[in-house]
Coordinates of C-alpha atoms and ligand atoms in Angstrom, one line a residue:
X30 CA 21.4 31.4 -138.6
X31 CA 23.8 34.1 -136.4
X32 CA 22.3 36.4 -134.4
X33 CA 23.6 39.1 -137.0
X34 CA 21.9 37.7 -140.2
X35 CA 19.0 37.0 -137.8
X36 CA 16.2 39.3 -138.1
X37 CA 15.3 40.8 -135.1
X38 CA 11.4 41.6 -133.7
X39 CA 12.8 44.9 -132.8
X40 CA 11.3 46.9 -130.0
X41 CA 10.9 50.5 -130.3
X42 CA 11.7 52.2 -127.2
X43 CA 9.2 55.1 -126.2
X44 CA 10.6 55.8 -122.8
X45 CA 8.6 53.7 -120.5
X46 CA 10.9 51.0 -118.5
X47 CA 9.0 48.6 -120.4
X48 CA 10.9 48.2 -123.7
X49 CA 13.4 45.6 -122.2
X50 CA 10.7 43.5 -120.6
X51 CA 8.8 43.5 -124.0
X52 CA 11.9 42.3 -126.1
X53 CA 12.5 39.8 -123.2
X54 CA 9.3 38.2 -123.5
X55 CA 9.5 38.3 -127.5
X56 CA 12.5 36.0 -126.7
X57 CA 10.2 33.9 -124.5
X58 CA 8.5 33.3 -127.3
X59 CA 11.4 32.3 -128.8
X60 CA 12.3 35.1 -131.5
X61 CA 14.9 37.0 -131.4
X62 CA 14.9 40.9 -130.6
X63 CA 16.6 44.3 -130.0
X64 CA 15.2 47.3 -128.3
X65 CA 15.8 50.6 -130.8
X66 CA 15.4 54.3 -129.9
X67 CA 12.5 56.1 -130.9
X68 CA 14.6 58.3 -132.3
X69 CA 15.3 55.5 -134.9
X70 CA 14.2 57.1 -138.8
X71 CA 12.7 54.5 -141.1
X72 CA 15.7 54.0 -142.7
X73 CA 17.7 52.8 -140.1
X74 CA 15.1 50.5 -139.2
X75 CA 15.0 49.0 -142.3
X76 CA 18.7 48.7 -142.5
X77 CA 18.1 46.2 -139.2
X78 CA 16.3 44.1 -141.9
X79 CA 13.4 43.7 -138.9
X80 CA 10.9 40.3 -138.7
X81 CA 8.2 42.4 -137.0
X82 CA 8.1 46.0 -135.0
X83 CA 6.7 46.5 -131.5
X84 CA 6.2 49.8 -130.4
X85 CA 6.3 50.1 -126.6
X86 CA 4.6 51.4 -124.2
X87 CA 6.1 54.8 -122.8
X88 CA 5.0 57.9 -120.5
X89 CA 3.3 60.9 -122.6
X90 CA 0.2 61.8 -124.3
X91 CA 0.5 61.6 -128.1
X92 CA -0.9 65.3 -128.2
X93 CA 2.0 66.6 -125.9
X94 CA 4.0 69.1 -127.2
X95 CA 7.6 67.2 -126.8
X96 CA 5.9 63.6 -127.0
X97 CA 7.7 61.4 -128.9
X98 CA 6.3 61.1 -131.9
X99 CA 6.4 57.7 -134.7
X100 CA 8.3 58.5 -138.1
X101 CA 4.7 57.4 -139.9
X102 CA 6.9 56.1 -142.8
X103 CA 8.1 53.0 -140.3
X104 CA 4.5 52.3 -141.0
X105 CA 4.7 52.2 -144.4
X106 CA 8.2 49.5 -144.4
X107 CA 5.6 46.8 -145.1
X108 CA 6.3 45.6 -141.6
X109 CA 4.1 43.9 -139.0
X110 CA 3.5 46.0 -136.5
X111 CA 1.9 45.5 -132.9
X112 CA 1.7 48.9 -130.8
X113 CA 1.6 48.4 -126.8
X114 CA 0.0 51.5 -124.6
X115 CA 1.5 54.4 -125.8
X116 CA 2.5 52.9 -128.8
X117 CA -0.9 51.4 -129.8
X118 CA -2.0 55.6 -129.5
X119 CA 1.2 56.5 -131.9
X120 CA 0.1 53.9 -134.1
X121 CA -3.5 54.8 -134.6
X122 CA -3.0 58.4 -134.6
X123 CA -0.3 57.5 -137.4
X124 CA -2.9 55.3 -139.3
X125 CA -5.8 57.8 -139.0
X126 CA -7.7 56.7 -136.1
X127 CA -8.7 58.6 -132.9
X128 CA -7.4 59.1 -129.8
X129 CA -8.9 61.6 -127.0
X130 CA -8.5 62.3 -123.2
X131 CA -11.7 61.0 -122.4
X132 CA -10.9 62.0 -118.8
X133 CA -11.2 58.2 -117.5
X134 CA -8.0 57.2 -116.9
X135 CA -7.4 53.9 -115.8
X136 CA -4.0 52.6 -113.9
X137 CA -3.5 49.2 -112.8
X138 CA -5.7 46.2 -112.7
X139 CA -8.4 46.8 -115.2
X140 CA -11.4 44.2 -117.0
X141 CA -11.7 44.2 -121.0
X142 CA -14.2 42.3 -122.6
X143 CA -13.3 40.9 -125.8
X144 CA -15.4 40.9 -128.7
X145 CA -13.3 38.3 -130.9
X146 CA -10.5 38.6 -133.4
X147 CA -6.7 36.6 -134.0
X148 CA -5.3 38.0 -130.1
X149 CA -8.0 37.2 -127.9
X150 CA -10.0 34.4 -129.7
X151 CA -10.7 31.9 -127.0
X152 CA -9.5 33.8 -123.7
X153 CA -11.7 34.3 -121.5
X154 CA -14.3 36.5 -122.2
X155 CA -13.8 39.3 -119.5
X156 CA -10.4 39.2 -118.0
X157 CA -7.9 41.4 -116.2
X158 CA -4.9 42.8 -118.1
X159 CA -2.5 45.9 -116.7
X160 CA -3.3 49.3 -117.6
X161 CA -1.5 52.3 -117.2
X162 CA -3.0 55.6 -119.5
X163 CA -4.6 58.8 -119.5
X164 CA -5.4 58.9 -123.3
X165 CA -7.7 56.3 -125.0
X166 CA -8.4 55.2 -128.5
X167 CA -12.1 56.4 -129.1
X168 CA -11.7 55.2 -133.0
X169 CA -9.7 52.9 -135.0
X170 CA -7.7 53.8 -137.8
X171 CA -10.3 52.6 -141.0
X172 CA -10.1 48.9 -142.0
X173 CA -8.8 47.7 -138.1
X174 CA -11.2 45.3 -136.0
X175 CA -11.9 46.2 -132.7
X176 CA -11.3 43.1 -130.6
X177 CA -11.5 44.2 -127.1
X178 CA -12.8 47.3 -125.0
X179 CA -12.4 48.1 -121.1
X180 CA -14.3 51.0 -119.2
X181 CA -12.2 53.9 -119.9
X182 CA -10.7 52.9 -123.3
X183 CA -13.6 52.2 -125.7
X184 CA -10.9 50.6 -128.1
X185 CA -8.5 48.5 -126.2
X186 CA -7.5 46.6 -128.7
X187 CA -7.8 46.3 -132.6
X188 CA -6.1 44.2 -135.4
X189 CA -6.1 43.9 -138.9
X190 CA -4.5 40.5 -140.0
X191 CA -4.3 41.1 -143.9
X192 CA -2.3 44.2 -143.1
X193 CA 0.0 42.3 -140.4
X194 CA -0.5 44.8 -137.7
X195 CA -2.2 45.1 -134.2
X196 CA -2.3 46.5 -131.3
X197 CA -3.5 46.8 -127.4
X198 CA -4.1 49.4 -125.2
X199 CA -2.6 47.5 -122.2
X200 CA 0.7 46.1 -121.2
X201 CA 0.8 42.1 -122.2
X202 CA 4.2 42.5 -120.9
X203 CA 3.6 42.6 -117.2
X204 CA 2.7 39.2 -115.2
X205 CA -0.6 40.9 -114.2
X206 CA -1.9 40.9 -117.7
X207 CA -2.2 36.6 -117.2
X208 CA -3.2 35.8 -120.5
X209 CA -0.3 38.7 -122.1
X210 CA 2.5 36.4 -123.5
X211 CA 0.0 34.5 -125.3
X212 CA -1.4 37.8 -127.0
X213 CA 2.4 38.6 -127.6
X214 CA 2.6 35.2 -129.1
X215 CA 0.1 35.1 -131.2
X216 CA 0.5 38.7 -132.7
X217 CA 4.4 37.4 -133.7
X218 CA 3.0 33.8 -135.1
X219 CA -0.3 34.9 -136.0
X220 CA -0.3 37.9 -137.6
X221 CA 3.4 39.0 -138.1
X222 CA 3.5 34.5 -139.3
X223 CA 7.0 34.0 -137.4
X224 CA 8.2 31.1 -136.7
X225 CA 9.8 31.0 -133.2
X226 CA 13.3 29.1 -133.8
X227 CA 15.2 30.9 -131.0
X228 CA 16.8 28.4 -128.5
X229 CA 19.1 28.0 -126.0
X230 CA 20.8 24.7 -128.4
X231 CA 21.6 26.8 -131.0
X232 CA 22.1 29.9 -129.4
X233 CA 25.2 28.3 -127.6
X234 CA 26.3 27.0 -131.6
X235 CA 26.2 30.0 -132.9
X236 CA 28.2 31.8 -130.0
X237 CA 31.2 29.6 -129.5
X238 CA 31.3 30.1 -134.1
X239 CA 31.6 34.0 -133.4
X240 CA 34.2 34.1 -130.7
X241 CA 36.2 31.7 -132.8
X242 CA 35.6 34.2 -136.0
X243 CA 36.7 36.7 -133.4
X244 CA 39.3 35.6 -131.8
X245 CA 41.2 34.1 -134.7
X246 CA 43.2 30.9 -135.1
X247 CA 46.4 31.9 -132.9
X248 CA 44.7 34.9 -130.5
X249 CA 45.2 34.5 -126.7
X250 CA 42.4 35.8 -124.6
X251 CA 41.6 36.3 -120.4
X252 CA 38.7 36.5 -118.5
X253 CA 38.0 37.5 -115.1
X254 CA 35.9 34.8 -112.8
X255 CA 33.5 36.3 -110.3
X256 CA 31.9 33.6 -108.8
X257 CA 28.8 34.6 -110.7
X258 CA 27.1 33.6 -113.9
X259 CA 27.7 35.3 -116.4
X260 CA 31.6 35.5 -116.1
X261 CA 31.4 31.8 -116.0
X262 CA 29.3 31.2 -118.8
X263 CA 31.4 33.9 -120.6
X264 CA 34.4 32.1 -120.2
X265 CA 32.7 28.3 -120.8
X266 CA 32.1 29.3 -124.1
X267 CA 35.2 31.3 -125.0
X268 CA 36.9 28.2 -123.4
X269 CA 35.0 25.9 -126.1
X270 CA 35.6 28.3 -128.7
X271 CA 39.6 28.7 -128.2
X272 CA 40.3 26.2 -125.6
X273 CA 43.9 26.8 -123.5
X274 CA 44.5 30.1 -125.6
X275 CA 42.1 31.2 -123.0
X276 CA 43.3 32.3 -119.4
X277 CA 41.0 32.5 -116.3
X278 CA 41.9 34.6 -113.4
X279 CA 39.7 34.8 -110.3
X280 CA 40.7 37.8 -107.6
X281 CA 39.8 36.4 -103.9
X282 CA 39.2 39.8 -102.3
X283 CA 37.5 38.2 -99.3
X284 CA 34.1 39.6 -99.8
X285 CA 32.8 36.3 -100.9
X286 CA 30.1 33.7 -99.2
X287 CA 31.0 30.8 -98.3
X288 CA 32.3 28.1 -100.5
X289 CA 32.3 30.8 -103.5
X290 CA 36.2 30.5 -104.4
X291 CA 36.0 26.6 -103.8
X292 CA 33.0 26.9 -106.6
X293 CA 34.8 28.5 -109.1
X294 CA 38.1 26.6 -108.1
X295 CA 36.8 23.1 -108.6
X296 CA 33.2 22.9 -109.8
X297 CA 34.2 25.5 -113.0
X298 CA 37.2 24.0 -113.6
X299 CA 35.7 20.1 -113.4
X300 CA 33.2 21.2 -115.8
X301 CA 35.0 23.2 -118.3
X302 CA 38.4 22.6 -118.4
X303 CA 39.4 25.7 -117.8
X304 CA 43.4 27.3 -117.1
X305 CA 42.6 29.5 -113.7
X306 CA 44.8 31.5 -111.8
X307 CA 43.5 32.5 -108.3
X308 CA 45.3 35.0 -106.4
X309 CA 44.5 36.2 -103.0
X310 CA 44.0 39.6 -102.5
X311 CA 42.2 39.5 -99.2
X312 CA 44.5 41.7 -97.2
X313 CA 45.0 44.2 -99.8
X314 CA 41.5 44.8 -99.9
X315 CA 41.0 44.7 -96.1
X316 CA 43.3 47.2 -95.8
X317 CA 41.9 49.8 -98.0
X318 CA 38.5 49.0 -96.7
X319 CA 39.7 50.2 -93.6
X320 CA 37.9 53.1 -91.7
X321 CA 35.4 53.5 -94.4
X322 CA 31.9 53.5 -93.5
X323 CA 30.3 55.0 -96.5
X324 CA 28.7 53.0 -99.1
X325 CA 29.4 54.9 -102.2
X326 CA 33.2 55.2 -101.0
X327 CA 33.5 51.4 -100.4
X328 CA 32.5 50.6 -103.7
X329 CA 35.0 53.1 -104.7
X330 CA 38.0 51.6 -102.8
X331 CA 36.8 48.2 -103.6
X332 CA 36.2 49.1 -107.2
X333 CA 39.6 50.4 -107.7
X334 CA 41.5 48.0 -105.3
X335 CA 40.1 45.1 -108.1
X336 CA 41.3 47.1 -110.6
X337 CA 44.7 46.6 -109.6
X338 CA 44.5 43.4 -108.4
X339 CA 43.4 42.4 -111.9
X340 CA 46.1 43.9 -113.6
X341 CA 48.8 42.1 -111.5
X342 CA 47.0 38.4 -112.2
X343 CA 47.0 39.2 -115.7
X344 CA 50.8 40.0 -115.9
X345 CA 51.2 36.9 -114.2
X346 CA 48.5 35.1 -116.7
X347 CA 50.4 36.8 -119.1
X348 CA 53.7 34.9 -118.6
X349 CA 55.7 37.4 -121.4
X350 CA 52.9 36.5 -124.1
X351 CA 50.5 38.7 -125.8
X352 CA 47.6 38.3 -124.9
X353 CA 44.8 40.7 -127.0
X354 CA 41.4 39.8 -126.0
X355 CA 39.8 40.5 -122.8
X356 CA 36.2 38.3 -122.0
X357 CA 33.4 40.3 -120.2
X358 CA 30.1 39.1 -119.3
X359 CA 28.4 41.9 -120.1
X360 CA 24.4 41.4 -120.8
X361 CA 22.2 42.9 -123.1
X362 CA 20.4 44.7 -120.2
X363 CA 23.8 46.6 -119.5
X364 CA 24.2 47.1 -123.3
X365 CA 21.0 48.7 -123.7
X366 CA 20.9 50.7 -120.1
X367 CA 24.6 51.9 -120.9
X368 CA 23.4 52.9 -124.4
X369 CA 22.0 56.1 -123.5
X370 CA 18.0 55.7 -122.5
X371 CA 18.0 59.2 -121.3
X372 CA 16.9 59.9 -117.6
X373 CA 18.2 57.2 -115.9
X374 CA 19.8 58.4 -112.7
X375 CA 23.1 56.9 -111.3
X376 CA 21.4 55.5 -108.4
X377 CA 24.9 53.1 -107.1
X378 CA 27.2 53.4 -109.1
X379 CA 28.2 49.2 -110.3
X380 CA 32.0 49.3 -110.4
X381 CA 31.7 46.1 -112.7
X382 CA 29.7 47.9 -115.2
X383 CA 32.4 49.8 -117.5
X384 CA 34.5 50.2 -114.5
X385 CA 37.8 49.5 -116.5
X386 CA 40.8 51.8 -116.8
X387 CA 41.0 54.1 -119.7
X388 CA 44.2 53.0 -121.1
X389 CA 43.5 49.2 -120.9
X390 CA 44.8 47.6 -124.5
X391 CA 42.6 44.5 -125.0
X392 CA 39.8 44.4 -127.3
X393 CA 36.8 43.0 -125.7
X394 CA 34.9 39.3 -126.3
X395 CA 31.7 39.7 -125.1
X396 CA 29.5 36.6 -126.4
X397 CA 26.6 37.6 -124.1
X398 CA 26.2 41.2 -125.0
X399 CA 22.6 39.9 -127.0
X400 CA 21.2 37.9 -124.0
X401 CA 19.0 38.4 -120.9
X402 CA 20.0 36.5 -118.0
X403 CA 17.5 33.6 -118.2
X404 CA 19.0 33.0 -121.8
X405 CA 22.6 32.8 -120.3
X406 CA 21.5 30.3 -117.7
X407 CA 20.2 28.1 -120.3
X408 CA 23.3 28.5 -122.5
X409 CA 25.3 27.5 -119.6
X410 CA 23.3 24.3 -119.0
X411 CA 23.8 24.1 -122.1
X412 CA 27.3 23.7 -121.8
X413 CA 27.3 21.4 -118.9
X414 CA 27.8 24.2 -116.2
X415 CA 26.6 22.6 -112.9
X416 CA 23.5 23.6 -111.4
X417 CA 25.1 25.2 -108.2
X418 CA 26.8 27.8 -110.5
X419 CA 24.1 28.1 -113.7
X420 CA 21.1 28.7 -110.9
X421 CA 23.2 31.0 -108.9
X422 CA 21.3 34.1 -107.5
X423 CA 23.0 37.7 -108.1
X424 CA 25.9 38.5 -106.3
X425 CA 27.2 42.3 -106.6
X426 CA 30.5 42.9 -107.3
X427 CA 31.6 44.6 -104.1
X428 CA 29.9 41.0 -102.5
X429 CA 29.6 41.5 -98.7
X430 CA 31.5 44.5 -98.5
X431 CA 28.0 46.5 -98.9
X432 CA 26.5 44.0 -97.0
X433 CA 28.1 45.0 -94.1
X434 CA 26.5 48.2 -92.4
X435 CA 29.4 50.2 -91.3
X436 CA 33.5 49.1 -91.2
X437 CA 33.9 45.8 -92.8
X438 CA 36.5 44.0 -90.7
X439 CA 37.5 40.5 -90.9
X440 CA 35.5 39.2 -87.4
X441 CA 32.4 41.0 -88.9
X442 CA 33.0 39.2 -92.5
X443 CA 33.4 36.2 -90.8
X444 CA 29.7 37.1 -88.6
X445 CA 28.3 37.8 -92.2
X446 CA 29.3 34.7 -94.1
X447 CA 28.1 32.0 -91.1
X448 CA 24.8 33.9 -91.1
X449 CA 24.4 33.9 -94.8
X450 CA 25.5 30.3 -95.4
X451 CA 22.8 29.3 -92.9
X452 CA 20.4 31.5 -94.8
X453 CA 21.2 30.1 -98.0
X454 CA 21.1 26.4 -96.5
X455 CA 17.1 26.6 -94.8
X456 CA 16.2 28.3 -98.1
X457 CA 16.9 25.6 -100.4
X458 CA 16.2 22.9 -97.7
X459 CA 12.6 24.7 -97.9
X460 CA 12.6 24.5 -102.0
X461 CA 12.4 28.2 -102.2
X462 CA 15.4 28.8 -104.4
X463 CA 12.8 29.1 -107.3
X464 CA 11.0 31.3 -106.1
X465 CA 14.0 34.1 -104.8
X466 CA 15.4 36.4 -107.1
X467 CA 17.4 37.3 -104.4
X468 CA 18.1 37.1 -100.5
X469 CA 20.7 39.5 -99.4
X470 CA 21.8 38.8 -95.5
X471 CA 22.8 42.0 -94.4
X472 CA 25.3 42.7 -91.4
X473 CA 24.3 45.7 -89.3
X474 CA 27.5 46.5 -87.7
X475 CA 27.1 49.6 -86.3
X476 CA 23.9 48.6 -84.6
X477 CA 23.4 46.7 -80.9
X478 CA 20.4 45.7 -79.3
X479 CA 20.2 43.8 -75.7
X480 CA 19.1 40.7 -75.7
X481 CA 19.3 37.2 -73.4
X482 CA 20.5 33.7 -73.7
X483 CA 21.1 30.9 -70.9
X484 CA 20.5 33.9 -68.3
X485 CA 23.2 36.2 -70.1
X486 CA 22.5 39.3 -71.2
X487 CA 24.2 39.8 -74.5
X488 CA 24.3 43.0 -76.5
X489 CA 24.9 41.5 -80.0
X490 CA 24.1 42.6 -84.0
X491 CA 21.1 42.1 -85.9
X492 CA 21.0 40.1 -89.2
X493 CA 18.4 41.6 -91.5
X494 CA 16.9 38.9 -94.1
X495 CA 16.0 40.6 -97.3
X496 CA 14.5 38.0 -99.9
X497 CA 13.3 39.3 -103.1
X498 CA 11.4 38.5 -106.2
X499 CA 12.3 40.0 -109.5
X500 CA 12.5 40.0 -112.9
X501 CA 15.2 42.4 -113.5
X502 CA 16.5 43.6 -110.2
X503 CA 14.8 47.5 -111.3
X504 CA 11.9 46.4 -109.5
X505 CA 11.6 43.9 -106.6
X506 CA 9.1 42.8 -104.2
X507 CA 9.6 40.8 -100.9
X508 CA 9.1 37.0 -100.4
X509 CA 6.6 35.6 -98.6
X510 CA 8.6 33.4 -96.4
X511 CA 6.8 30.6 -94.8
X512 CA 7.2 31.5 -91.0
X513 CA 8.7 28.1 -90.3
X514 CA 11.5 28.8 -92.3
X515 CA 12.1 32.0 -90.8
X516 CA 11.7 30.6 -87.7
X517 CA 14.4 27.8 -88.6
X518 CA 16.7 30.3 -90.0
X519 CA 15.8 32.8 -87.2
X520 CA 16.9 29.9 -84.4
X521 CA 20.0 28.7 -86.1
X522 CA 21.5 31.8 -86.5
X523 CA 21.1 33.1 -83.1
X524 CA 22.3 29.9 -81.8
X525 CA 25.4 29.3 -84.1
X526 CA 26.3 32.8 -84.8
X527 CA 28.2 34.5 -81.6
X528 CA 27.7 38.1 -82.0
X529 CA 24.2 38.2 -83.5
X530 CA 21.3 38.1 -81.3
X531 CA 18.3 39.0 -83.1
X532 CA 17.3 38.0 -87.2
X533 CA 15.0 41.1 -88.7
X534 CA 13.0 40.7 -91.7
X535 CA 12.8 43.1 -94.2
X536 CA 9.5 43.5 -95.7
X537 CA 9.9 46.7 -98.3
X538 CA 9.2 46.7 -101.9
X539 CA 11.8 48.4 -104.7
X540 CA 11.2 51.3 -105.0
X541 CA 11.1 52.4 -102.4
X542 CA 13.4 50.5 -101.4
X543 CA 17.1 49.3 -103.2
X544 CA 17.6 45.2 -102.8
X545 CA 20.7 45.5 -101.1
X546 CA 20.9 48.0 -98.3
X547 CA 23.8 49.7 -99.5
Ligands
LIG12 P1 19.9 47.5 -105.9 O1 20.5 47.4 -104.5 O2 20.4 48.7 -106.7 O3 20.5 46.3 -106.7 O4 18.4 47.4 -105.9 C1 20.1 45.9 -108.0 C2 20.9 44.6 -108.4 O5 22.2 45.0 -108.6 C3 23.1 44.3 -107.6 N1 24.1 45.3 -107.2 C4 25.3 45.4 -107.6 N2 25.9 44.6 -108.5 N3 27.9 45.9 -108.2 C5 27.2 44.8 -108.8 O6 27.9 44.1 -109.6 C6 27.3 46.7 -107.3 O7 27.9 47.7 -106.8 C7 25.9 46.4 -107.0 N4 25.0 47.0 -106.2 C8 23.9 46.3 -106.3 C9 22.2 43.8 -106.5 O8 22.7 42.7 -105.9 C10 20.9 43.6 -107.3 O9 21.0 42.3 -108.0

């Protein structure tokens, strides 16, 4: 089983940001998926050769004049088909049932009471799920059960089991629907009668086969290390695939923590086997960081200065040879964001998101392009990848260059990094690595505040602690530190780190505000 003879539960996007987490919790439920367009015609759906259709959740009314509408002929494919929200509206407008503004819209934490049937059989009988609608269902298409009903959406669920299809007014996606992935689960096992055979074993089995169909018997191929995960486990499994035909390069531009370079250098290499060249590019990048203060134009400067850098370790990975394939870590959140979803807006622009030259020659490995994070981290366990680098948190690209509020200058990297690595240390010592996403420790630079130790008055920099939790970096919400650990972290760092004088907390959500702070 590849993922391309696989048959996918494919998604169908309507334009809410929920698609991704849908098809992300399909794979929870170990199945694989792919998010489509609405846009999508019945017969390119069928051409996917699909194992079940979800249609998603997404912003309009169904009566709405540019709403997206649902090809009704997907719903003749013989498919089994679960509608979510907006989708669950398409789908029984589609099928013949009602739906109306009934003028009692509901948003947010909601009660139904369910009345029975395959999806809620068993769960308790009144119990909160996540709503989000104007609309509601008032009648079911003809031959559907309704299973489940809430205060402002007399049908909140309905199902028809001999007919494979079902479908809920509210998001089982979202953690604040508790009993959702079970719903999700039961729909795909239940009534679509999947069997979930998607793991992280076979996963990695079927991977390391295609780069190697890829690839070929004699092709040579290089990959750029960041420090992060998903380069690494990139390049673990082109490294099993095509062994030394495989070059690593890693660019030191001197924004990393510390102990980053010594991670890839030994604990990657210990565990793979892989060929790395580092080269240090730390005063290069110092240099054109130099004077610049704004965040877009440091990404800039520090996107194009890698640029460059990479292209001078890969002539010297190169040694004369040819080498023709290049290995990205790309995700399938990248793949699916960069494949058009209209609207999105170019909040920060991520210089390791398609931020290669136009006239680069290689053709591109990219053995992750079909899996979300979690899936990558187990692949990499998979492979043996130690835990320090398969549970590593996020790291942008630019690394503490943006975490540094105003010039970055080698003192002030040097602040950053001792105030981060005691961060990171009282974290884990408290067992909260878990439960982080995230916890960027910010430098501000440009900002003083007076303060007093032993009798001195000093007039140092804050360090801003921002700790997030996540699912998918678009949305993030701030950890509820224990105050002893703050207060450990807090002490240390003021008393180790010359310069800083005061630890802030960051307590905003995402929106409004971004994780890191540039
Ligand atoms: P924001 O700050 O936009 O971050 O909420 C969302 C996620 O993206 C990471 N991030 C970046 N990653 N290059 C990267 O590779 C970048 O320029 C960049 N900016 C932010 C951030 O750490 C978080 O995980």
């Amino acid at each position: 089983m590849t993922q391309q003879n696989q048959s996918p539960v494919l998604v169908v996007d309507f334009g809410a940001q929920y698609a991704q987490l849908i098809a992300r919790r399909v794979r929870e439920a170990h199945l694989y998926s792919e998010v489509v367009p609405h846009t999508a015609t019945a017969a390119e759906i069928k051409a996917k050769n699909p194992a079940a259709l979800i249609l998603s959740g997404g912003p309009s009314s169904v009566y709405a004049d540019n709403a997206p509408k649902l090809d009704p002929e997907i719903l003749e494919l013989g498919l089994p088909v679960f509608g979510i929200c907006y989708g669950f509206q398409a789908m029984t407008d589609a099928l013949g049932g009602t739906v109306a503004e009934t003028g009692n819209r509901e948003y947010g934490r909601t009660q139904i009471q369910v009345a029975g049937g395959v999806l809620h059989n068993g769960l308790t009988q009144t119990h909160q799920v996540w709503m989000s609608h104007g609309d509601a269902v008032t009648a079911a298409p003809e031959g559907f059960e309704v299973t489940a009903s809430s205060e402002g959406a007399p049908v909140a669920a309905f199902e028809n089991v001999e007919k494979h299809m079902a479908g809920v007014q509210y998001h089982p996606e979202v953690l604040h629907s508790p009993h959702g992935q079970e719903v999700l689960s039961r729909f795909l096992t239940q009534i679509a009668g999947l069997k979930p055979t998607w793991t992280a074993a076979n996963i990695a089995e079927q991977l390391i086969e295609q780069v190697r169909e890829q690839v070929g018997e004699t092709g040579r191929a290089i990959c750029g290390l960041s420090g992060g995960v998903d380069s690494a486990v990139a390049a673990a499994l082109v490294q099993r695939a095509i062994g030394d035909r495989l070059t690593c390069v890693f660019v030191d531009h001197g924004l990393l923590r510390a102990g980053e370079r010594e991670q890839v250098e030994q604990d990657f290499v210990a565990a793979t086997g892989a060929k790395l060249i580092t080269v240090d590019e730390r005063a290069a990048f110092l240099s054109k960081l130099s004077g610049v203060t704004e965040p877009e134009a440091k990404r800039k400067a520090i996107g194009a200065e890698f640029i460059r850098s990479f292209e001078r370790a890969v002539a010297q990975a190169m040694e004369g040879q040819q080498v023709d394939f290049l290995v990205q870590g790309t995700l399938y959140p990248d793949v699916v964001e960069s494949g058009g979803g209209s609207g999105t807006a170019n909040i920060k622009s991520h210089h390791n998101v398609g931020g290669l030259p136009d006239d680069v020659e290689f053709k591109l490995v990219e053995p992750l392009r079909l899996l979300f994070k979690d899936e990558v981290r187990a692949v990499g366990r998979e492979l043996g990848l130690p835990d320090v680098i398969v549970s590593r948190q996020p790291f942008p690209g630019p690394g503490l260059g943006i975490r540094i509020i105003g010039e970055v200058t080698e003192d002030r990297l040097e602040t950053l990094r001792a105030a981060d690595q005691i961060a990171r240390e009282e974290l884990t010592t408290a067992g909260l690595d878990e439960q982080i996403w995230q916890c960027p420790v910010v430098l501000l630079a440009d900002v003083r505040s007076v303060g007093v130790q032993g009798d001195q008055r000093t007039y140092g920099h804050p360090i801003v602690l921002r700790p997030v939790t996540s699912e998918d970096a678009m949305t993030a919400d701030w950890v509820r530190i224990p105050y002893e650990t703050l207060e450990k972290i807090s002490t240390r760092i003021t008393n180790e780190v010359a310069e800083v004088n005061r630890v802030v907390l960051d307590v905003t959500s995402k929106p409004p505000g971004t994780i890191e702070w540039e």
